[in-house]
Amino acid sequence: MDSLKPYVMPLNDVSETDEKVIGGKASKLAKLVGMGYRVPSGFCVTIYAYNHFIETNRLDEMIAFELGRKRFQDMRWEEIWDAALRIRSSFLREKIPAVIRNTIMTSLKKMGSEKPLAVRSSAPKEDTARASFAGLHESYIGVTGMEDLLNSIRLVWASLWSDAALLYQKELGLDPLRSSMAVVVQELVQEDISGVAFGCDPTAPEEDKAIIEAVPGLCQNLVDGTLDPDRWLLRKSTGEMLAFKPGDRGGAEKGTPLLESDDLKLLYRALQGIETLFGWQPDLEWTGRNDRLTLLQARPITTSQAAPKDDKSYYLTLRPNEQNLKKLAQRVSETLIPQLEKEGEKMAAEDLSKLNDRELSEAIETRQDALEKWKKIYWDEFIPFAHGVRRLATYYNDAVRPQDPYEFIGLLRGQAMRSTQRNRKMMELSEVLRSDPSLLELIRDQVFGEKGPPPSWQDVRHQIHALPQGLNFVRGFESLLEEYMDVSYGRARLKDRPELVLKTVVEMAISKEHSVAGDQVTGGQTDVAELEKKLFRAVGQEHIEEAKEVLRIGRMSWRLRDDDNLLLGRIESQLLRAVHVGVELLRSEGRLQREGRVGEKTANIIIAALRNPSQKKVIIPDENGTERKSHHKKRKSVKSRQLIGQPAAPGLATGPVCRVLVPEDFGAFKAGNILVCDAIQPNMTHLVPLAGGIIERRGGMLIHGAIIARELGVPCVNGVPNAVDLLEDGELVTVDGHLGIVTVGEPEFDLERDINKIYLHPKVSDLLK
């Protein structure tokens, strides 16, 4: 080790000039030590250690690759999270070089190897007067032993590239070849009371106010939101107490202040002294009272991290802490989902044909209001609850350190979701057709006939009644429509388009090889059990209950985040049903002058017309009639041979493109087609088992399409910008789910051709001859 580039430096042995080496947090702590403040003893693992670690393991190249797949401004937050997860997993799998390990061990022995520790980030630009970026990097409390310490250091290093930090990569100046991270290791001081203090009110810094908050036990209880703090408002200029609000923690001591007057004066003097020392108003974390008051960290108060219209702050709210995630799990599963389901059932049971104009307008308005209400709940509560799956991912990877960072997805198998129940129902119907060739032939000729428009379901129903399996099929199909197809897609009700659903069932029956996503309900249980055992062994006996809770919430999060989409789709479907009834009523009254394609936006026009009998001419504009046409853009004279995206599900597949953009595309989708869409939604996952491969514009390993594709072994590349515009129906493409590459056109090389023959769907193989 170069003495001029030390891997470890004691906090009481650094100077102001060392900030670039030990980072902002460590530098400020060292300065507080020098000024006589009580600070936990400890040392800093410098940026030289970080640099040696990533260079030895070539992690700088890996980071550059992950962040160079596509332009950062084109990455969705799911893709940013994916990149951060892969980086974190790589950091955990690599060993810390022996020279660094030995240096850390020596410093730890000097402190006392058995003492519990606090391990915190100290990036060079962290905790500056310009921006503190609090919470973007990791901290670990209660770390014990050498191996636990090394693991925590790796995780803090990896948090330089966390999803939250990557959102602020421009502000942080993140560069894979130059950025680095130092780590502060300190004795964990455990006092009976801890808290925070602010040199001004962060929400109103111009006012003459300071704030002190306190909770029982560790300060982490306050920072993580585990406990509600006592809160004092002081006059900043004098320290006079202006107001006190007790924390809502229950118990016999409720309302009794945790701090006395002398404690408040001592903290007030600390705030004043730190402001004088550093020249900025401090955000201070502390623990202990009287002569045991210990300063844990001090940073400048920042009132905002993002521009007013920046969505970065919103993204950070999608990462609820453990306590809030448990509360969300209970509220979503026990209250919101049952309410959403009950509301949809009530709407579906209402006989709208018996309502007069005024009553029907009110029914439409009720559905419109309900849809807006549930959309808000969707964004405010359902989407944040999706963090349960991401929490499971990091928990599993941190404990198991698998080679595949998405191995945890196997733990999501076997969840009885509405979509898998629907898909199983469709599979059962396809098996009925396969068992009765005459029935299959009759329906196939009807729905895929080339002469004229396809017949209605009622016409098909009448013809197949007399066949041996006809009645069973009719009952099963109508049950499918009633139970699972009362949802909307592309502003249309799938229940009103039974011929599209029937075509998919027929395609399943005539396909030589198909698996169905419904297999998730019962399949793969042995693998799931093995993964659970693997996790429990990794966390150890003392953490098994904790692991079970993470598993429970993660699975619930995945299951309900699928169900909520379909249940919300039912509310949309019921709004469309009411609007269509209104249109029919106006038509029967002879008041429709012109009628375009009806959708949700038509609702206000229909409501107004139903409430105004004197309006004799009602015009309904074509709400979405050009939606499919807009994607038939003129092909460029020069087209890229390869499109780059994210490797969402491994495998190789070649086949013709079928873009799914509007409901009519469901009926056009054939077994072996490459499914190209904006994003696979739960109301279209029944197409996935038929797909040879998948290409999506939306990126992310935890979106519906990616997880179901991995489950069924369907190669998938997502995060391909403008995929539906760049590719044309019928165009031959090769999907490489290993590398995240889509090759346009026929394979040109013998090796490429031979490899793809292994993965080709039988219906596509003759295209390559």
Coordinates of N, CA and C in Angstrom, one line a residue, residues 178-300:
R178 N -14.3 7.8 -13.1 CA -13.7 8.8 -12.1 C -14.4 8.8 -10.8
S179 N -15.6 8.5 -10.7 CA -16.4 8.7 -9.4 C -15.9 7.6 -8.4
S180 N -16.0 8.0 -7.1 CA -15.5 7.1 -6.0 C -16.3 7.3 -4.8
M181 N -16.1 6.4 -3.8 CA -16.9 6.5 -2.6 C -16.0 6.1 -1.4
A182 N -16.0 6.9 -0.4 CA -15.4 6.6 0.9 C -16.4 6.1 1.9
V183 N -16.0 5.5 3.0 CA -17.0 4.9 3.9 C -16.5 5.2 5.3
V184 N -17.5 5.7 6.2 CA -17.2 6.0 7.6 C -17.6 4.8 8.4
V185 N -16.7 4.3 9.2 CA -16.9 3.2 10.2 C -16.8 3.7 11.6
Q186 N -17.8 3.7 12.4 CA -17.8 4.2 13.7 C -18.4 3.3 14.7
E187 N -18.0 3.4 16.0 CA -18.7 2.7 17.0 C -20.1 3.1 17.1
L188 N -21.0 2.2 17.3 CA -22.5 2.5 17.4 C -22.7 2.9 18.8
V189 N -23.0 4.2 19.1 CA -23.3 4.7 20.4 C -24.8 4.5 20.6
Q190 N -25.2 3.7 21.7 CA -26.6 3.4 22.0 C -27.0 4.1 23.3
E191 N -27.7 5.2 23.1 CA -28.3 5.9 24.2 C -29.8 5.7 24.3
D192 N -30.4 6.2 25.4 CA -31.8 6.0 25.5 C -32.7 7.0 24.7
I193 N -32.0 8.1 24.3 CA -32.8 9.1 23.5 C -31.9 9.6 22.4
S194 N -32.4 9.7 21.2 CA -31.7 10.3 20.0 C -32.6 11.2 19.2
G195 N -32.0 11.8 18.2 CA -32.9 12.7 17.4 C -32.1 13.5 16.4
V196 N -32.8 14.5 15.8 CA -32.3 15.4 14.8 C -32.5 16.8 15.3
A197 N -31.7 17.7 14.7 CA -31.9 19.2 15.0 C -31.6 20.0 13.8
F198 N -32.4 21.0 13.5 CA -32.2 21.8 12.4 C -32.0 23.3 12.8
G199 N -31.0 23.9 12.2 CA -30.6 25.2 12.5 C -31.7 26.2 12.0
C200 N -32.6 25.8 11.1 CA -33.7 26.6 10.7 C -34.8 25.7 10.3
D201 N -36.0 26.2 10.0 CA -37.1 25.4 9.5 C -36.9 25.1 8.0
P202 N -36.6 23.8 7.6 CA -36.3 23.6 6.2 C -37.4 24.0 5.3
T203 N -38.7 24.0 5.8 CA -39.8 24.4 4.9 C -40.0 26.0 4.9
A204 N -39.3 26.7 5.8 CA -39.4 28.2 5.8 C -38.1 28.7 6.4
P205 N -37.0 28.6 5.6 CA -35.7 28.9 6.1 C -35.6 30.4 6.5
E206 N -36.4 31.3 5.9 CA -36.3 32.7 6.2 C -36.9 33.1 7.5
E207 N -37.6 32.2 8.2 CA -38.2 32.5 9.5 C -37.3 32.3 10.6
D208 N -37.5 33.0 11.7 CA -36.6 32.9 12.9 C -37.0 31.7 13.7
K209 N -36.7 30.5 13.2 CA -37.1 29.3 13.9 C -36.0 28.2 13.7
A210 N -35.9 27.4 14.7 CA -35.0 26.2 14.7 C -35.9 25.0 15.2
I211 N -35.5 23.8 14.9 CA -36.3 22.6 15.2 C -35.5 21.5 15.8
I212 N -36.0 20.9 16.9 CA -35.4 19.8 17.5 C -36.4 18.6 17.6
E213 N -36.0 17.4 17.3 CA -36.9 16.3 17.3 C -36.2 15.2 18.1
A214 N -36.9 14.3 18.8 CA -36.3 13.3 19.6 C -37.2 12.0 19.7
V215 N -36.6 10.9 19.7 CA -37.3 9.6 19.8 C -36.6 8.7 20.9
P216 N -37.2 7.8 21.4 CA -36.5 6.8 22.3 C -35.6 5.9 21.5
G217 N -34.4 5.6 22.0 CA -33.5 4.6 21.4 C -32.7 5.3 20.3
L218 N -32.4 4.5 19.2 CA -31.5 4.9 18.1 C -32.1 6.0 17.3
C219 N -31.2 6.9 16.7 CA -31.7 7.9 15.8 C -32.3 7.3 14.5
Q220 N -31.9 6.1 14.2 CA -32.4 5.4 13.0 C -33.9 5.2 13.1
N221 N -34.5 5.1 14.4 CA -35.9 5.0 14.6 C -36.7 6.2 14.1
L222 N -36.0 7.4 14.1 CA -36.6 8.6 13.6 C -36.4 8.7 12.1
V223 N -35.2 8.5 11.7 CA -34.8 8.7 10.2 C -35.7 7.7 9.4
D224 N -35.8 6.5 9.9 CA -36.6 5.5 9.1 C -38.1 5.6 9.2
G225 N -38.5 6.5 10.1 CA -40.0 6.7 10.3 C -40.6 5.6 11.2
T226 N -39.8 4.9 11.9 CA -40.3 3.8 12.8 C -41.1 4.4 14.0
L227 N -40.6 5.5 14.5 CA -41.2 6.1 15.7 C -41.6 7.6 15.4
D228 N -42.7 8.0 15.9 CA -43.1 9.4 15.7 C -42.4 10.3 16.8
P229 N -41.6 11.3 16.4 CA -40.8 12.1 17.4 C -41.6 13.1 18.1
D230 N -41.0 13.4 19.3 CA -41.4 14.7 20.0 C -40.8 15.8 19.2
R231 N -41.4 17.0 19.2 CA -40.9 18.0 18.3 C -41.0 19.4 19.0
W232 N -39.9 20.1 19.0 CA -39.8 21.4 19.6 C -39.5 22.5 18.6
L233 N -40.3 23.6 18.6 CA -40.0 24.7 17.8 C -39.4 25.8 18.6
L234 N -38.1 26.2 18.3 CA -37.4 27.2 19.0 C -37.3 28.5 18.2
R235 N -37.1 29.6 18.9 CA -36.8 30.8 18.2 C -35.3 30.8 17.9
K236 N -34.9 30.9 16.7 CA -33.5 30.6 16.3 C -32.6 31.7 16.9
S237 N -33.0 32.9 17.0 CA -32.1 34.0 17.5 C -31.8 33.9 18.9
T238 N -32.7 33.3 19.7 CA -32.6 33.3 21.2 C -32.6 31.9 21.8
G239 N -33.1 30.9 21.1 CA -33.3 29.6 21.7 C -34.6 29.4 22.5
E240 N -35.4 30.4 22.6 CA -36.6 30.4 23.3 C -37.6 29.3 22.7
M241 N -38.2 28.5 23.5 CA -39.1 27.5 23.0 C -40.5 28.2 22.6
L242 N -40.9 27.9 21.4 CA -42.1 28.5 20.9 C -43.3 27.5 21.0
A243 N -43.0 26.2 20.7 CA -44.1 25.2 20.7 C -43.5 23.9 20.9
F244 N -44.4 23.0 21.5 CA -44.0 21.6 21.7 C -45.1 20.7 21.2
K245 N -44.7 19.6 20.4 CA -45.7 18.6 20.0 C -45.2 17.3 20.3
P246 N -45.9 16.5 21.2 CA -45.5 15.2 21.6 C -45.6 14.2 20.4
G247 N -44.8 13.2 20.4 CA -44.9 12.2 19.4 C -46.0 11.2 19.7
D248 N -46.7 10.7 18.7 CA -47.8 9.7 18.9 C -47.2 8.3 18.9
R249 N -46.8 7.9 20.1 CA -46.1 6.6 20.2 C -46.9 5.7 21.2
G250 N -48.0 6.2 21.8 CA -48.8 5.4 22.7 C -48.1 5.2 24.0
G251 N -48.7 4.3 24.9 CA -48.0 4.0 26.1 C -48.3 5.0 27.2
A252 N -47.8 4.6 28.4 CA -48.1 5.4 29.6 C -47.4 6.7 29.6
E253 N -46.3 6.8 28.9 CA -45.5 8.1 28.9 C -46.0 9.1 27.9
K254 N -47.1 8.8 27.2 CA -47.5 9.6 26.1 C -47.8 11.1 26.6
G255 N -47.2 12.0 25.9 CA -47.3 13.4 26.3 C -46.2 13.9 27.2
T256 N -45.4 13.1 27.8 CA -44.3 13.5 28.6 C -43.1 13.7 27.7
P257 N -42.5 15.0 27.7 CA -41.4 15.3 26.8 C -40.2 14.4 27.1
L258 N -39.5 14.0 26.0 CA -38.3 13.2 26.2 C -37.1 14.0 26.6
L259 N -37.2 15.3 26.3 CA -36.0 16.2 26.6 C -36.5 17.3 27.6
E260 N -35.6 17.7 28.5 CA -35.8 18.7 29.4 C -35.3 20.0 28.9
S261 N -35.5 21.1 29.6 CA -35.1 22.4 29.1 C -33.6 22.5 28.9
D262 N -32.8 21.9 29.8 CA -31.3 21.9 29.7 C -30.9 21.2 28.5
D263 N -31.6 20.1 28.1 CA -31.2 19.3 26.9 C -31.4 20.2 25.7
L264 N -32.5 20.9 25.7 CA -32.8 21.8 24.5 C -31.8 22.9 24.4
K265 N -31.4 23.4 25.5 CA -30.3 24.5 25.5 C -29.0 24.0 24.9
L266 N -28.6 22.8 25.4 CA -27.4 22.2 24.9 C -27.4 21.9 23.4
L267 N -28.5 21.4 22.9 CA -28.6 21.2 21.4 C -28.7 22.5 20.7
Y268 N -29.3 23.5 21.2 CA -29.4 24.8 20.6 C -28.0 25.4 20.5
R269 N -27.2 25.2 21.5 CA -25.8 25.8 21.5 C -25.0 25.0 20.4
A270 N -25.3 23.7 20.3 CA -24.5 22.9 19.3 C -24.9 23.4 17.9
L271 N -26.1 23.7 17.7 CA -26.6 24.2 16.4 C -25.9 25.5 16.1
Q272 N -25.8 26.4 17.1 CA -25.2 27.7 16.9 C -23.7 27.5 16.6
G273 N -23.0 26.7 17.4 CA -21.6 26.5 17.2 C -21.2 25.9 15.9
I274 N -22.0 24.9 15.4 CA -21.7 24.3 14.1 C -22.0 25.2 13.0
E275 N -23.0 26.1 13.1 CA -23.2 27.1 12.1 C -22.0 28.0 12.0
T276 N -21.5 28.4 13.2 CA -20.4 29.3 13.2 C -19.1 28.6 12.6
L277 N -19.0 27.4 12.9 CA -17.8 26.6 12.5 C -17.8 26.4 10.9
F278 N -18.9 26.0 10.4 CA -19.0 25.7 9.0 C -19.5 26.8 8.1
G279 N -20.3 27.7 8.6 CA -20.8 28.8 7.8 C -22.1 28.4 7.1
W280 N -22.8 27.4 7.6 CA -24.1 27.0 7.0 C -25.0 26.5 8.1
Q281 N -26.3 26.6 7.9 CA -27.3 26.1 8.9 C -27.3 24.6 8.9
P282 N -27.1 24.0 10.1 CA -26.9 22.5 10.1 C -28.2 21.7 10.2
D283 N -28.1 20.5 9.6 CA -29.0 19.4 9.8 C -28.2 18.4 10.6
L284 N -28.6 18.2 11.9 CA -27.7 17.5 12.8 C -28.4 16.2 13.3
E285 N -27.7 15.1 13.3 CA -28.2 13.9 14.0 C -27.4 13.7 15.3
W286 N -28.1 13.4 16.4 CA -27.4 13.3 17.7 C -28.0 12.1 18.5
T287 N -27.3 11.8 19.6 CA -27.8 10.8 20.5 C -27.3 11.2 21.9
G288 N -28.0 10.8 23.0 CA -27.6 11.1 24.4 C -28.0 12.4 24.9
R289 N -27.9 12.6 26.2 CA -28.2 13.8 26.9 C -27.1 14.3 27.8
N290 N -27.2 15.5 28.2 CA -26.2 16.1 29.1 C -24.8 15.9 28.6
D291 N -23.9 15.4 29.5 CA -22.5 15.3 29.1 C -22.3 14.1 28.1
R292 N -23.3 13.3 27.9 CA -23.2 12.2 26.9 C -23.8 12.6 25.5
L293 N -24.1 13.8 25.3 CA -24.6 14.3 24.0 C -23.5 14.0 23.0
T294 N -23.8 13.2 22.0 CA -22.9 12.7 20.9 C -23.4 13.1 19.6
L295 N -22.6 13.8 18.8 CA -23.0 14.2 17.4 C -22.7 13.0 16.4
L296 N -23.7 12.6 15.7 CA -23.5 11.5 14.8 C -23.2 11.9 13.4
Q297 N -23.8 13.0 12.9 CA -23.4 13.6 11.6 C -24.0 15.0 11.5
A298 N -23.3 15.8 10.7 CA -23.8 17.2 10.5 C -23.6 17.5 9.0
R299 N -24.7 18.0 8.5 CA -24.7 18.4 7.0 C -25.5 19.7 6.9
P300 N -25.3 20.4 5.8 CA -26.1 21.6 5.5 C -27.6 21.2 5.3

